[in-house]
Amino acid sequence: MNELIQDSKVTSFVEFLPKTKLPFNNELLLKASDVLKSIDFPTTRTEAWKYTRLGRIAAIPTREQIARAGKNLSREFINANFQISNNGLTFVFENGIFRSDLSSGEFPKGATIKPLTGCTKEELATVGQSIPLENELFNSMNTVYAIDGMSIVIEDKTIIEEPIQFIHLLTGKNTVANLRNFIHIGKFAKAEIMQSFFALDAENSFANSITEINVSENAHLIVNKLQCEAEGNFHVSTEQVDQAKDATFTINTFTLDGTFVRNNLNISVNGVNATTNLNGAYILNKQQHVDNHTCVDHRAPHCNSNELYKGVIDNKATAVFNGKVFVRKDAQKINAFQSNANVLLSDFSTVNSKPELEIYADDVKCSHGSTTGQLDEEAVFYLRARGISDRSARNLMVEAFIGQVLEKIENEALLKFTQEKLNKRFNWESIVE
Amino acid sequence: MITINNLHASIDGKEILKGLNLEVKAGEVHAIMGPNGAGKSTLASVLAGREEYEITDGSVDFDGKDLLELSTEDRAREGLFLAFQYPVEIPGVSNVNFLRTALNEIREYKGEESISAKDFMAMVREKSAIVELDAKLASRSVNEGFSGGEKKRNEIFQMAMLEPKLAILDETDSGLDIDALRIVANGVNTLKSKDNATIVITHYQRLLDYIVPDFVHVLYNGRIVKSGTKELALELEEKGYDWIKAEVDAH
Ligand SMILES: Nc1ncnc2c1ncn2[C@@H]1O[C@H](COP(=O)(O)OP(=O)(O)OP(=O)(O)O)[C@@H](O)[C@H]1O
Ligand SMILES: [Mg+2]
């Protein structure tokens, strides 16, 4: 039985949040509310939050939320600023609320794409099944206070060529947006989803996002996650992925802006012969803090996972990387590769990188590497001796470093979008010819 | 072109250059020879602007400019080029990409327009042919995975692209087989004109059969202790440095 905490920070944090109107399973809701009554914001004494302090989120005066949704925006504005690929599959949410006025009304044959508020109780029956609630503040909060989100269901054998774009805008002051997404890719189906997060005149606001992803037998899914929330805002997101046999799942997580970002990426590889690719890039300056926690759980034999995360950390920014790979006892013949590399550009920037391999099978190939260093000053001198300014020399080298992750992006429009964002923020030349 | 006057430089409190004098005029080729540790690379590094060295005395005039006041990149933009004794590998930065950046920054410095992609590629083709550098190498990451000889040819390729007023080649011939040596020397000779000058630092007289110097200098213990014509190189090849050391130390 959970012990009740009277007047915890959590209790007062959620007090003014609207309870979810989504037709979730009742037991799930009860369980999640119980958790919220019994826990507080985790401190750095909690292993999973060892290097990430939540004080600034806990301190958001949620009763003073200024905006909910309804910012005056046009489709043209969305197209010009946030849309990555110019197609008809764009879905926009503001502070968790669906903006049908800015979204596509149609979706291709074999795909059902709609806000969760438009789903029936039956359609949402499996929501939350694989999301742990016990001791999980953000998961529980998200469950009880989920505003809306996207449901994407791709039928078996359906191939959706155009990327489906999910755009989330954080607006207003002290806003708390709990959003919940649900993605199901049917057997032998194929899709690409772009999830991008932005802030628009937002201040001290917080997005808490959960995406449940189910990749069925022999299905292919690429998720591109772009985090561009502006300075002064906070973001916690969790992807819970289940992969069936022969399925291929790729997720690219690119953190380009935002004061505080925590990503929890949990992938359960349940079937044989599956392939999992996790790529991440984080480019930080000022006092940004970005924490990537990833976990690949190999539960079945003959699978491959490749993980490459690279970070560039400047000024007083801090990065955390925690990458777990589990190989269960019967999961033989697994190839699991993990690499995290960081470049510190200032004497005040820090990174905490921790790879964790737990292997219980005996016939596997696993490797991991973690490096943190500075730019090679010899190389900087070499470039300068050719007439390149110190700044451009460093930029060229940083671009080259992070370019090795960016080149994993297959979608050209996304690559261009990402580069433009980086060029603008860091004054880079173009990375790719 | 360049006048070095009483140059003193130290690193980590240790004096390496101890009052070095040298004058090179446009159109000339000078060879600098000398035993290991004499300070040849130090001279090249100091001229290129390596910040680890402290200049304690002396001056360097480069075409009317006070060279020691300029940043490394501005020295390059003014037309100084150093072919490194040990070229650095820079993973992920493509050779041509960085050369275009360099070329354009140099042009911007001179108030010129940047080069078009088309002209640039034509230039890459023309100049890489001079040193017989494979076009594939030209577009690969800077020196990454290059053989020793390829690295040296890449240095001369870069020199050809940047068309410097004064090139300093620090042991560009070391480790080259005779074919590669010919190619490198041919590159240097092709680029030679009455308006530019070259300083070749070398241990081997054989290079000077290909790049014929107007003057040969011996650098020993941080100073130019002997200067002569190309015959001096032959003499050094034959007799080594002991007689020079003895001469100097006797003073
Ligand atoms: N960081 C340093 N601290 C102290 N001494 C140094 C440092 N770097 C170089 N030196 C010394 O400076 C001296 C000159 O070195 P330099 O590389 O200029 O010689 P060199 O004439 O180019 O020799 P080589 O023919 O072997 O290339 C050497 O005695 C070397 O040990
Ligand atoms: Mg040397």
XYZ file of C-alpha atoms and ligand atoms in Angstrom:
716
model
C 0.000 0.000 0.000
C 1.332 3.431 -0.879
C 1.897 5.866 1.877
C 0.164 9.182 1.355
C 2.229 12.283 1.350
C 0.316 15.311 2.504
C 0.961 18.499 0.583
C 3.848 17.188 -1.458
C 5.222 19.358 -4.228
C 3.538 16.986 -6.641
C 0.128 17.491 -5.061
C 0.351 21.222 -5.406
C 1.909 20.959 -8.869
C -1.024 18.990 -10.284
C -3.751 20.706 -8.292
C -4.652 23.118 -11.074
C -4.129 20.826 -14.024
C -7.256 19.638 -15.820
C -7.836 15.900 -15.383
C -7.794 13.869 -18.562
C -11.021 13.538 -20.528
C -9.630 10.664 -22.555
C -11.495 7.386 -22.147
C -8.595 5.530 -20.542
C -9.026 2.324 -18.658
C -10.305 3.123 -15.129
C -7.848 0.926 -13.301
C -4.992 2.654 -15.055
C -6.270 6.044 -13.962
C -6.746 4.915 -10.363
C -3.291 3.424 -10.192
C -1.683 6.544 -11.632
C -3.530 8.868 -9.233
C -2.472 6.713 -6.312
C 1.146 7.026 -7.404
C 0.853 10.800 -7.621
C -0.501 10.963 -4.088
C 2.396 8.956 -2.755
C 5.499 10.358 -4.404
C 7.418 13.567 -4.698
C 9.686 14.977 -7.368
C 12.704 12.692 -7.580
C 15.948 14.082 -6.247
C 19.502 13.333 -7.348
C 19.498 10.548 -4.759
C 17.286 8.604 -7.160
C 19.600 6.675 -9.499
C 17.681 7.554 -12.659
C 17.880 11.254 -11.830
C 21.379 11.326 -10.439
C 22.643 14.109 -12.677
C 19.386 15.853 -13.499
C 17.716 18.244 -11.121
C 13.999 18.805 -11.381
C 13.783 21.832 -9.111
C 12.951 24.262 -11.886
C 10.084 22.152 -13.163
C 8.754 21.600 -9.634
C 8.825 25.350 -9.130
C 6.582 26.218 -12.085
C 3.602 28.101 -10.573
C 1.038 25.964 -12.367
C -1.914 27.882 -10.970
C -0.726 30.886 -12.966
C -0.919 29.257 -16.359
C -1.564 31.966 -18.915
C -2.486 30.230 -22.135
C -4.090 26.929 -22.887
C -4.557 26.936 -26.620
C -5.969 29.178 -29.238
C -3.008 31.215 -30.285
C -3.827 33.026 -33.473
C -1.876 31.072 -36.063
C -2.232 30.411 -39.752
C -1.396 27.341 -41.762
C 1.023 29.447 -43.769
C 2.874 30.347 -40.602
C 3.085 26.695 -39.588
C 4.293 25.749 -43.059
C 6.935 28.413 -43.081
C 8.303 27.797 -39.617
C 7.634 24.315 -38.359
C 6.658 22.068 -41.202
C 9.547 19.985 -42.395
C 8.169 18.236 -45.447
C 5.594 19.966 -47.528
C 2.910 17.341 -47.657
C -0.652 16.931 -46.521
C 0.050 14.859 -43.425
C 0.687 17.461 -40.793
C -0.940 17.403 -37.379
C -0.515 20.301 -35.006
C -1.025 20.431 -31.268
C -0.745 23.435 -29.017
C -0.054 22.748 -25.359
C -1.351 19.234 -25.860
C -4.553 20.421 -27.490
C -5.321 19.380 -31.042
C -5.487 22.272 -33.525
C -7.744 20.933 -36.239
C -7.649 24.358 -37.909
C -3.931 23.881 -38.544
C -3.976 20.158 -39.279
C -4.697 17.921 -42.199
C -8.186 16.522 -42.231
C -7.409 13.563 -44.411
C -5.076 10.665 -44.235
C -4.002 8.060 -46.754
C -5.710 4.754 -47.318
C -4.742 2.135 -44.778
C -3.857 4.698 -42.147
C -6.001 6.134 -39.399
C -4.521 9.274 -37.936
C -6.532 11.231 -35.411
C -6.341 12.908 -32.037
C -6.902 10.655 -29.013
C -9.930 12.785 -28.134
C -11.520 11.322 -31.250
C -10.910 7.715 -30.162
C -13.310 5.330 -28.458
C -12.650 3.502 -25.209
C -12.081 0.325 -27.238
C -9.522 2.009 -29.439
C -7.628 3.143 -26.368
C -7.945 -0.158 -24.522
C -4.257 -1.019 -24.769
C -2.960 2.435 -23.908
C -0.664 2.396 -20.907
C -0.118 -1.347 -20.831
C 3.628 -1.122 -21.088
C 4.158 2.151 -19.267
C 5.462 1.662 -15.736
C 3.671 3.803 -13.170
C 5.105 2.715 -9.848
C 7.513 5.409 -8.653
C 7.233 7.106 -12.038
C 6.139 10.670 -11.541
C 6.050 11.806 -15.158
C 4.357 8.695 -16.486
C 1.697 8.857 -13.790
C 1.164 12.575 -14.233
C 0.866 12.102 -17.946
C -1.738 9.390 -17.490
C -3.989 11.319 -15.112
C -3.621 14.686 -16.858
C -3.154 13.741 -20.526
C -4.772 16.406 -22.623
C -4.612 14.883 -26.051
C -2.172 13.503 -28.554
C -2.066 11.560 -31.716
C -3.196 8.101 -32.564
C -1.565 6.673 -35.655
C -2.684 3.268 -36.767
C -1.208 1.832 -39.938
C -2.935 -1.290 -41.181
C -1.085 -4.458 -42.112
C 0.790 -4.331 -45.425
C 0.237 -0.605 -45.789
C 3.083 1.543 -46.974
C 2.881 5.238 -46.253
C 5.489 6.988 -48.373
C 5.096 10.523 -47.074
C 6.278 11.216 -43.548
C 3.540 11.839 -41.021
C 4.341 15.042 -39.190
C 3.409 15.721 -35.640
C 4.144 19.249 -34.502
C 3.830 20.263 -30.904
C 3.876 23.907 -29.925
C 4.368 25.051 -26.399
C 2.888 28.505 -25.831
C 2.192 30.828 -22.935
C 3.666 31.235 -19.522
C 3.912 28.496 -16.882
C 2.061 26.115 -19.166
C 2.044 22.404 -18.407
C 1.231 20.250 -21.419
C 0.789 16.524 -20.915
C 0.496 14.858 -24.250
C 0.071 11.270 -25.121
C 0.635 9.544 -28.439
C -0.091 6.103 -29.633
C 1.464 4.524 -32.719
C 0.683 1.124 -34.142
C 2.415 -0.130 -37.269
C 0.756 -3.261 -38.635
C 2.489 -6.331 -39.988
C 4.554 -5.721 -43.140
C 3.626 -2.042 -42.997
C 6.029 0.859 -43.353
C 5.924 4.456 -42.185
C 8.013 7.425 -41.136
C 6.931 9.770 -38.387
C 8.347 13.156 -37.532
C 7.720 14.382 -34.073
C 8.885 17.905 -33.599
C 8.631 20.094 -30.560
C 8.755 23.859 -30.613
C 8.032 26.736 -28.299
C 6.303 29.851 -29.490
C 6.419 32.848 -27.158
C 6.528 30.328 -24.346
C 8.111 30.988 -21.012
C 8.791 28.707 -18.098
C 6.572 26.098 -19.719
C 6.771 22.344 -19.605
C 5.896 19.602 -22.079
C 5.558 16.065 -20.758
C 5.127 13.656 -23.620
C 4.629 9.911 -23.810
C 4.580 7.993 -27.057
C 3.709 4.317 -27.090
C 4.947 2.580 -30.181
C 4.139 -0.836 -31.425
C 6.061 -2.168 -34.416
C 4.520 -5.415 -35.600
C 6.050 -8.361 -37.387
C 8.220 -7.385 -40.347
C 7.107 -3.762 -40.117
C 9.425 -0.783 -40.696
C 9.190 2.408 -38.741
C 11.391 5.476 -38.623
C 10.736 8.067 -35.943
C 12.517 11.389 -36.228
C 12.273 13.369 -33.063
C 13.318 16.980 -33.211
C 13.494 19.002 -30.027
C 13.646 22.719 -30.617
C 11.833 24.214 -27.655
C 13.309 27.600 -26.944
C 15.315 28.721 -23.977
C 13.468 28.905 -20.698
C 11.252 25.871 -21.293
C 11.317 22.261 -20.152
C 10.698 18.950 -21.812
C 10.427 15.386 -20.573
C 9.528 12.684 -23.005
C 9.224 8.956 -22.977
C 9.029 6.580 -25.878
C 7.991 3.081 -25.024
C 8.611 0.806 -27.979
C 7.654 -2.802 -28.555
C 9.217 -4.527 -31.506
C 8.002 -7.829 -32.902
C 10.006 -10.343 -34.923
C 11.637 -9.218 -38.173
C 10.696 -5.626 -37.419
C 13.009 -2.692 -38.066
C 12.768 0.353 -35.885
C 14.894 3.474 -36.165
C 14.673 6.496 -33.950
C 16.697 9.672 -34.449
C 16.598 12.024 -31.499
C 18.005 15.449 -32.212
C 18.033 17.997 -29.453
C 18.724 21.400 -30.913
C 17.393 23.775 -28.277
C 15.585 24.024 -24.937
C 16.783 24.734 -21.430
C 15.992 21.324 -19.996
C 15.373 18.102 -21.862
C 15.053 14.580 -20.566
C 14.469 11.710 -22.960
C 13.538 8.225 -21.825
C 13.764 5.813 -24.690
C 12.777 2.272 -23.799
C 12.792 -0.366 -26.464
C 11.698 -3.873 -25.859
C 12.800 -6.176 -28.650
C 10.390 -9.063 -28.276
C 10.836 -11.060 -31.474
C 13.700 -12.676 -33.371
C 15.609 -11.103 -36.232
C 14.656 -7.553 -35.375
C 16.842 -4.530 -36.065
C 16.935 -1.470 -33.859
C 18.748 1.774 -34.627
C 19.030 4.588 -32.112
C 20.781 7.739 -33.190
C 21.037 10.874 -31.148
C 22.647 14.274 -31.426
C 22.633 17.058 -28.893
C 24.226 20.409 -29.448
C 24.145 22.531 -26.331
C 25.207 25.955 -25.254
C 24.451 28.490 -22.518
C 23.085 26.638 -19.493
C 21.205 23.919 -21.308
C 20.803 20.534 -19.720
C 20.026 17.484 -21.826
C 19.691 13.993 -20.436
C 19.272 10.956 -22.672
C 18.360 7.715 -20.954
C 18.065 4.845 -23.391
C 17.338 1.211 -22.798
C 17.356 -1.598 -25.320
C 16.020 -4.827 -23.891
C 16.919 -7.799 -26.063
C 14.397 -10.480 -25.163
C 14.756 -12.585 -28.291
C 17.722 -14.075 -30.198
C 19.256 -13.118 -33.544
C 18.718 -9.373 -33.265
C 20.853 -6.343 -34.024
C 20.905 -3.024 -32.269
C 23.060 -0.028 -33.147
C 23.221 3.016 -30.987
C 25.148 6.181 -31.789
C 24.782 9.311 -29.677
C 26.986 12.329 -30.128
C 27.039 15.584 -28.249
C 28.692 18.955 -28.444
C 28.575 20.884 -25.212
C 29.549 24.526 -24.891
C 29.516 27.207 -22.195
C 27.980 25.995 -18.950
C 25.789 23.356 -20.534
C 25.572 19.841 -19.191
C 24.761 16.568 -20.867
C 23.893 13.192 -19.467
C 23.931 9.932 -21.372
C 22.841 6.706 -19.806
C 22.559 3.813 -22.217
C 21.421 0.436 -20.985
C 21.549 -2.692 -23.051
C 20.044 -5.853 -21.608
C 20.543 -9.183 -23.251
C 18.252 -11.768 -21.676
C 19.329 -15.309 -20.981
C 17.807 -16.868 -24.078
C 18.615 -14.025 -26.395
C 21.611 -15.632 -28.129
C 23.361 -14.325 -31.232
C 22.705 -10.706 -30.459
C 24.841 -7.978 -32.001
C 24.528 -4.885 -29.875
C 26.696 -1.840 -30.476
C 26.603 1.336 -28.522
C 28.683 4.450 -28.769
C 28.488 7.807 -27.068
C 30.977 10.524 -27.959
C 31.115 14.025 -26.596
C 33.089 17.132 -27.306
C 33.370 19.762 -24.615
C 33.906 23.227 -26.028
C 34.399 25.081 -22.790
C 36.074 24.554 -19.453
C 32.705 24.868 -17.742
C 30.714 22.363 -19.774
C 30.243 18.872 -18.411
C 29.027 15.485 -19.449
C 28.158 12.376 -17.502
C 28.216 9.378 -19.759
C 27.401 5.934 -18.501
C 26.992 2.897 -20.716
C 25.523 -0.107 -18.936
C 25.592 -3.545 -20.457
C 23.856 -6.402 -18.713
C 24.325 -9.612 -20.585
C 22.892 -12.933 -19.493
C 23.315 -14.849 -22.743
C 26.706 -16.323 -23.625
C 26.843 -16.188 -27.408
C 26.558 -12.492 -28.177
C 28.587 -9.682 -29.693
C 28.237 -6.521 -27.695
C 30.405 -3.482 -27.549
C 30.161 -0.059 -26.120
C 32.357 2.960 -26.076
C 32.129 6.313 -24.436
C 34.488 9.173 -25.172
C 34.628 12.734 -24.004
C 37.233 15.132 -25.210
C 38.043 18.537 -26.534
C 38.592 19.614 -30.095
C 41.999 18.643 -31.398
C 43.978 21.889 -31.086
C 46.567 20.638 -33.563
C 43.820 20.316 -36.139
C 42.480 23.775 -35.299
C 45.968 25.191 -35.850
C 46.308 23.314 -39.127
C 43.068 24.795 -40.432
C 43.983 28.281 -39.259
C 47.372 27.952 -40.955
C 45.400 27.627 -44.179
C 43.652 30.954 -43.650
C 40.515 29.804 -41.835
C 39.478 31.841 -38.798
C 39.614 30.250 -35.383
C 35.843 30.294 -35.157
C 35.234 28.716 -38.568
C 37.916 26.132 -37.870
C 36.158 25.074 -34.688
C 32.792 25.116 -36.417
C 34.082 22.934 -39.231
C 35.330 20.403 -36.731
C 32.173 20.441 -34.653
C 30.089 20.021 -37.793
C 32.238 17.117 -38.879
C 31.856 15.508 -35.477
C 28.096 15.824 -35.288
C 27.753 15.229 -39.032
C 28.434 11.558 -38.440
C 25.086 11.314 -36.677
C 23.217 13.707 -38.929
C 24.179 11.649 -41.942
C 21.983 8.887 -40.530
C 18.984 10.994 -41.504
C 17.591 9.595 -44.703
C 14.930 12.249 -45.103
C 16.492 15.134 -47.007
C 13.940 17.716 -46.002
C 14.597 16.897 -42.370
C 18.344 17.059 -42.841
C 18.003 20.477 -44.425
C 15.670 21.673 -41.692
C 18.042 20.459 -38.982
C 21.022 22.089 -40.633
C 19.261 25.379 -41.033
C 18.347 25.339 -37.366
C 21.924 24.591 -36.382
C 23.402 27.087 -38.818
C 21.174 29.755 -37.418
C 21.818 28.972 -33.815
C 25.531 28.307 -34.051
C 26.460 30.240 -37.155
C 27.679 27.166 -38.990
C 28.379 26.754 -42.642
C 26.463 24.013 -44.324
C 27.377 20.546 -43.176
C 26.474 18.564 -46.220
C 27.224 19.547 -49.772
C 59.669 39.122 -49.127
C 60.635 38.159 -45.593
C 63.288 39.592 -43.291
C 63.929 37.838 -40.012
C 66.024 39.840 -37.636
C 67.603 38.591 -34.400
C 64.681 36.249 -33.685
C 64.575 34.717 -30.226
C 61.857 32.226 -29.316
C 61.341 29.890 -26.400
C 58.925 27.186 -25.398
C 58.194 26.122 -21.836
C 60.954 28.475 -20.688
C 63.550 26.873 -22.953
C 65.130 29.089 -25.596
C 65.163 27.376 -28.998
C 65.780 30.206 -31.454
C 68.668 32.306 -30.283
C 69.044 35.298 -32.559
C 68.181 34.033 -36.013
C 68.690 36.189 -39.095
C 67.448 35.386 -42.572
C 66.375 37.316 -45.619
C 64.478 35.816 -48.531
C 63.622 37.826 -51.634
C 60.884 37.261 -54.169
C 61.770 34.685 -56.791
C 64.282 32.901 -54.537
C 64.504 29.395 -53.165
C 66.304 28.933 -49.867
C 67.193 25.630 -48.286
C 67.619 25.271 -44.551
C 69.537 22.275 -43.320
C 70.780 21.359 -39.900
C 71.041 18.580 -37.343
C 68.037 17.171 -35.458
C 66.763 19.470 -32.789
C 68.496 22.526 -34.261
C 65.245 24.502 -34.353
C 64.197 24.190 -38.011
C 60.600 23.199 -37.293
C 60.515 25.726 -34.487
C 61.347 28.457 -36.976
C 58.582 27.234 -39.281
C 56.096 27.076 -36.382
C 56.993 30.513 -35.097
C 56.574 32.000 -38.562
C 53.214 30.268 -38.966
C 52.092 31.666 -35.622
C 51.962 28.700 -33.286
C 50.934 30.190 -29.977
C 52.896 27.900 -27.674
C 56.098 29.770 -28.544
C 57.071 32.938 -26.804
C 58.934 35.458 -28.916
C 61.390 37.124 -26.564
C 63.256 39.314 -29.040
C 63.640 40.189 -32.705
C 61.345 41.043 -35.587
C 59.940 39.550 -38.770
C 58.961 41.723 -41.676
C 56.744 40.016 -44.233
C 56.218 42.123 -47.334
C 56.065 45.310 -45.276
C 53.898 43.837 -42.500
C 54.964 43.025 -38.960
C 54.374 39.287 -39.200
C 54.572 38.618 -35.474
C 51.615 40.913 -34.862
C 49.327 38.879 -37.107
C 47.154 35.916 -36.129
C 47.902 32.565 -37.725
C 45.005 32.893 -40.145
C 45.967 36.420 -41.148
C 49.512 35.295 -41.881
C 48.072 32.672 -44.210
C 45.794 35.276 -45.757
C 48.794 37.531 -46.325
C 50.359 34.703 -48.300
C 52.383 32.595 -45.910
C 52.076 28.851 -46.277
C 53.550 26.104 -44.147
C 53.723 22.537 -45.411
C 53.748 20.649 -42.112
C 56.420 18.138 -41.218
C 53.625 16.060 -39.699
C 50.296 16.881 -41.401
C 47.311 16.433 -39.057
C 44.438 14.055 -39.734
C 41.040 15.688 -39.345
C 38.259 13.093 -39.448
C 35.007 14.217 -41.008
C 36.317 17.468 -42.481
C 36.588 17.020 -46.205
C 39.712 18.198 -47.947
C 37.936 20.179 -50.643
C 35.324 21.535 -48.269
C 37.893 23.032 -45.984
C 39.965 24.323 -48.880
C 36.965 26.142 -50.252
C 36.349 27.685 -46.839
C 40.021 28.677 -46.692
C 40.046 30.103 -50.187
C 36.925 32.115 -49.555
C 38.102 33.461 -46.227
C 41.359 34.522 -47.870
C 39.411 36.188 -50.662
C 37.132 37.924 -48.209
C 40.193 39.227 -46.346
C 41.493 40.689 -49.581
C 38.115 42.160 -50.424
C 37.604 39.772 -53.315
C 34.493 37.880 -54.278
C 34.151 34.251 -53.262
C 34.880 31.574 -55.807
C 32.015 29.872 -57.610
C 31.502 26.150 -57.084
C 32.275 25.546 -60.747
C 35.529 27.508 -60.803
C 36.531 25.892 -57.554
C 36.050 22.371 -58.871
C 37.969 23.233 -62.032
C 40.778 24.533 -59.850
C 40.756 21.339 -57.754
C 41.092 19.262 -60.912
C 43.900 21.391 -62.304
C 45.906 21.589 -59.078
C 45.493 17.995 -57.990
C 46.869 16.988 -61.390
C 50.079 18.926 -60.659
C 50.883 16.655 -57.715
C 49.149 13.638 -59.227
C 46.828 13.460 -56.249
C 43.915 11.125 -56.835
C 40.656 13.090 -57.127
C 39.206 10.704 -54.553
C 41.831 11.740 -52.026
C 41.059 15.370 -52.686
C 37.503 14.875 -51.484
C 38.223 12.583 -48.542
C 38.620 13.725 -44.938
C 41.777 15.773 -44.449
C 44.722 13.342 -44.368
C 42.621 10.631 -42.738
C 44.018 7.261 -43.683
C 46.463 8.839 -46.150
C 49.860 7.205 -46.543
C 52.906 9.252 -45.574
C 53.574 10.142 -49.200
C 49.945 11.047 -49.852
C 49.965 13.402 -46.886
C 53.006 15.204 -48.263
C 51.458 15.454 -51.708
C 48.305 16.776 -50.124
C 50.346 19.548 -48.517
C 51.668 20.592 -51.924
C 48.182 20.299 -53.388
C 46.933 22.730 -50.737
C 49.835 25.021 -51.499
C 48.892 24.924 -55.176
C 45.297 25.791 -54.314
C 46.186 28.693 -52.030
C 48.951 30.153 -54.207
C 51.032 31.636 -51.376
C 53.702 34.303 -51.650
C 56.028 32.433 -49.339
C 55.917 28.688 -48.844
C 57.871 26.953 -46.106
C 58.219 23.236 -46.704
C 59.196 21.445 -43.531
C 60.808 18.148 -44.509
C 58.240 17.575 -47.212
C 60.737 15.157 -48.767
C 61.283 12.961 -45.710
C 59.906 9.491 -46.188
C 59.196 9.934 -49.878
C 60.362 7.413 -52.413
C 62.105 8.750 -55.491
C 58.923 8.891 -57.604
C 56.974 10.757 -54.956
C 59.943 13.054 -54.458
C 59.957 13.918 -58.163
C 56.237 14.596 -58.088
C 56.478 16.871 -55.076
C 59.493 18.710 -56.477
C 57.794 19.088 -59.822
C 54.791 20.568 -58.016
C 56.967 23.101 -56.249
C 58.831 24.017 -59.443
C 55.630 24.413 -61.422
C 54.302 26.866 -58.860
C 57.517 28.843 -58.687
C 57.460 32.366 -60.070
C 59.381 35.625 -59.806
C 56.788 36.888 -57.330
C 56.891 34.101 -54.805
C 59.548 32.442 -52.727
C 60.160 29.083 -51.109
C 62.011 27.935 -48.030
C 62.713 24.204 -48.025
C 63.748 22.594 -44.791
C 65.436 19.300 -45.486
C 67.966 16.770 -44.295
C 68.687 15.405 -47.726
C 70.736 16.895 -50.473
C 68.903 14.738 -53.043
C 65.822 17.005 -52.840
C 67.994 19.913 -53.916
C 68.791 18.162 -57.191
C 65.128 18.634 -57.993
C 64.370 21.905 -56.256
C 67.492 23.885 -56.944
C 68.128 26.425 -54.200
C 69.649 29.852 -54.636
C 70.978 29.690 -51.080
C 71.650 26.998 -48.550
C 71.744 27.786 -44.831
C 72.808 25.741 -41.875
C 70.674 26.143 -38.784
C 72.413 25.000 -35.645
C 71.578 25.678 -32.040
C 68.903 28.242 -32.867
C 70.907 30.318 -35.339
C 71.834 30.372 -38.998
C 75.522 29.626 -38.627
C 76.554 29.229 -42.225
C 75.144 30.242 -45.582
C 76.266 29.407 -49.056
C 75.132 28.251 -52.450
C 73.932 24.793 -53.439
C 77.464 23.461 -53.209
C 77.232 23.816 -49.438
C 74.546 21.124 -49.432
C 76.892 18.731 -51.202
C 79.600 19.495 -48.712
C 77.237 18.839 -45.815
C 76.129 15.582 -47.402
C 79.718 14.497 -47.591
C 81.115 15.750 -44.291
C 78.096 15.926 -41.986
C 77.674 18.691 -39.444
C 80.546 18.078 -37.050
C 82.931 20.476 -38.721
C 80.300 23.217 -38.565
C 79.521 22.452 -34.942
C 83.237 22.578 -34.193
C 83.528 25.927 -35.975
C 80.614 27.398 -34.087
C 81.524 25.984 -30.718
C 85.079 27.289 -31.062
C 83.740 30.836 -31.001
N 57.434 21.781 -25.779
C 58.777 21.783 -25.765
N 59.454 21.960 -24.625
C 60.797 21.957 -24.599
N 61.561 21.760 -25.682
C 60.960 21.578 -26.853
C 59.525 21.584 -26.969
N 59.207 21.371 -28.261
C 60.388 21.251 -28.926
N 61.415 21.367 -28.091
C 62.843 21.285 -28.423
O 63.184 22.278 -29.359
C 64.308 21.866 -30.090
C 64.101 22.172 -31.558
O 63.113 21.319 -32.100
P 62.690 21.380 -33.624
O 61.550 20.490 -33.818
O 62.572 22.791 -34.030
O 63.999 20.743 -34.319
P 64.246 20.430 -35.833
O 65.443 21.190 -36.215
O 63.046 20.627 -36.637
O 64.622 18.891 -35.762
P 64.287 17.671 -36.763
O 65.363 17.721 -37.784
O 64.430 16.476 -35.909
O 62.936 17.865 -37.322
C 64.500 20.390 -29.782
O 65.591 20.261 -28.912
C 63.205 19.993 -29.110
O 63.413 18.976 -28.171
Mg 61.731 19.406 -37.696
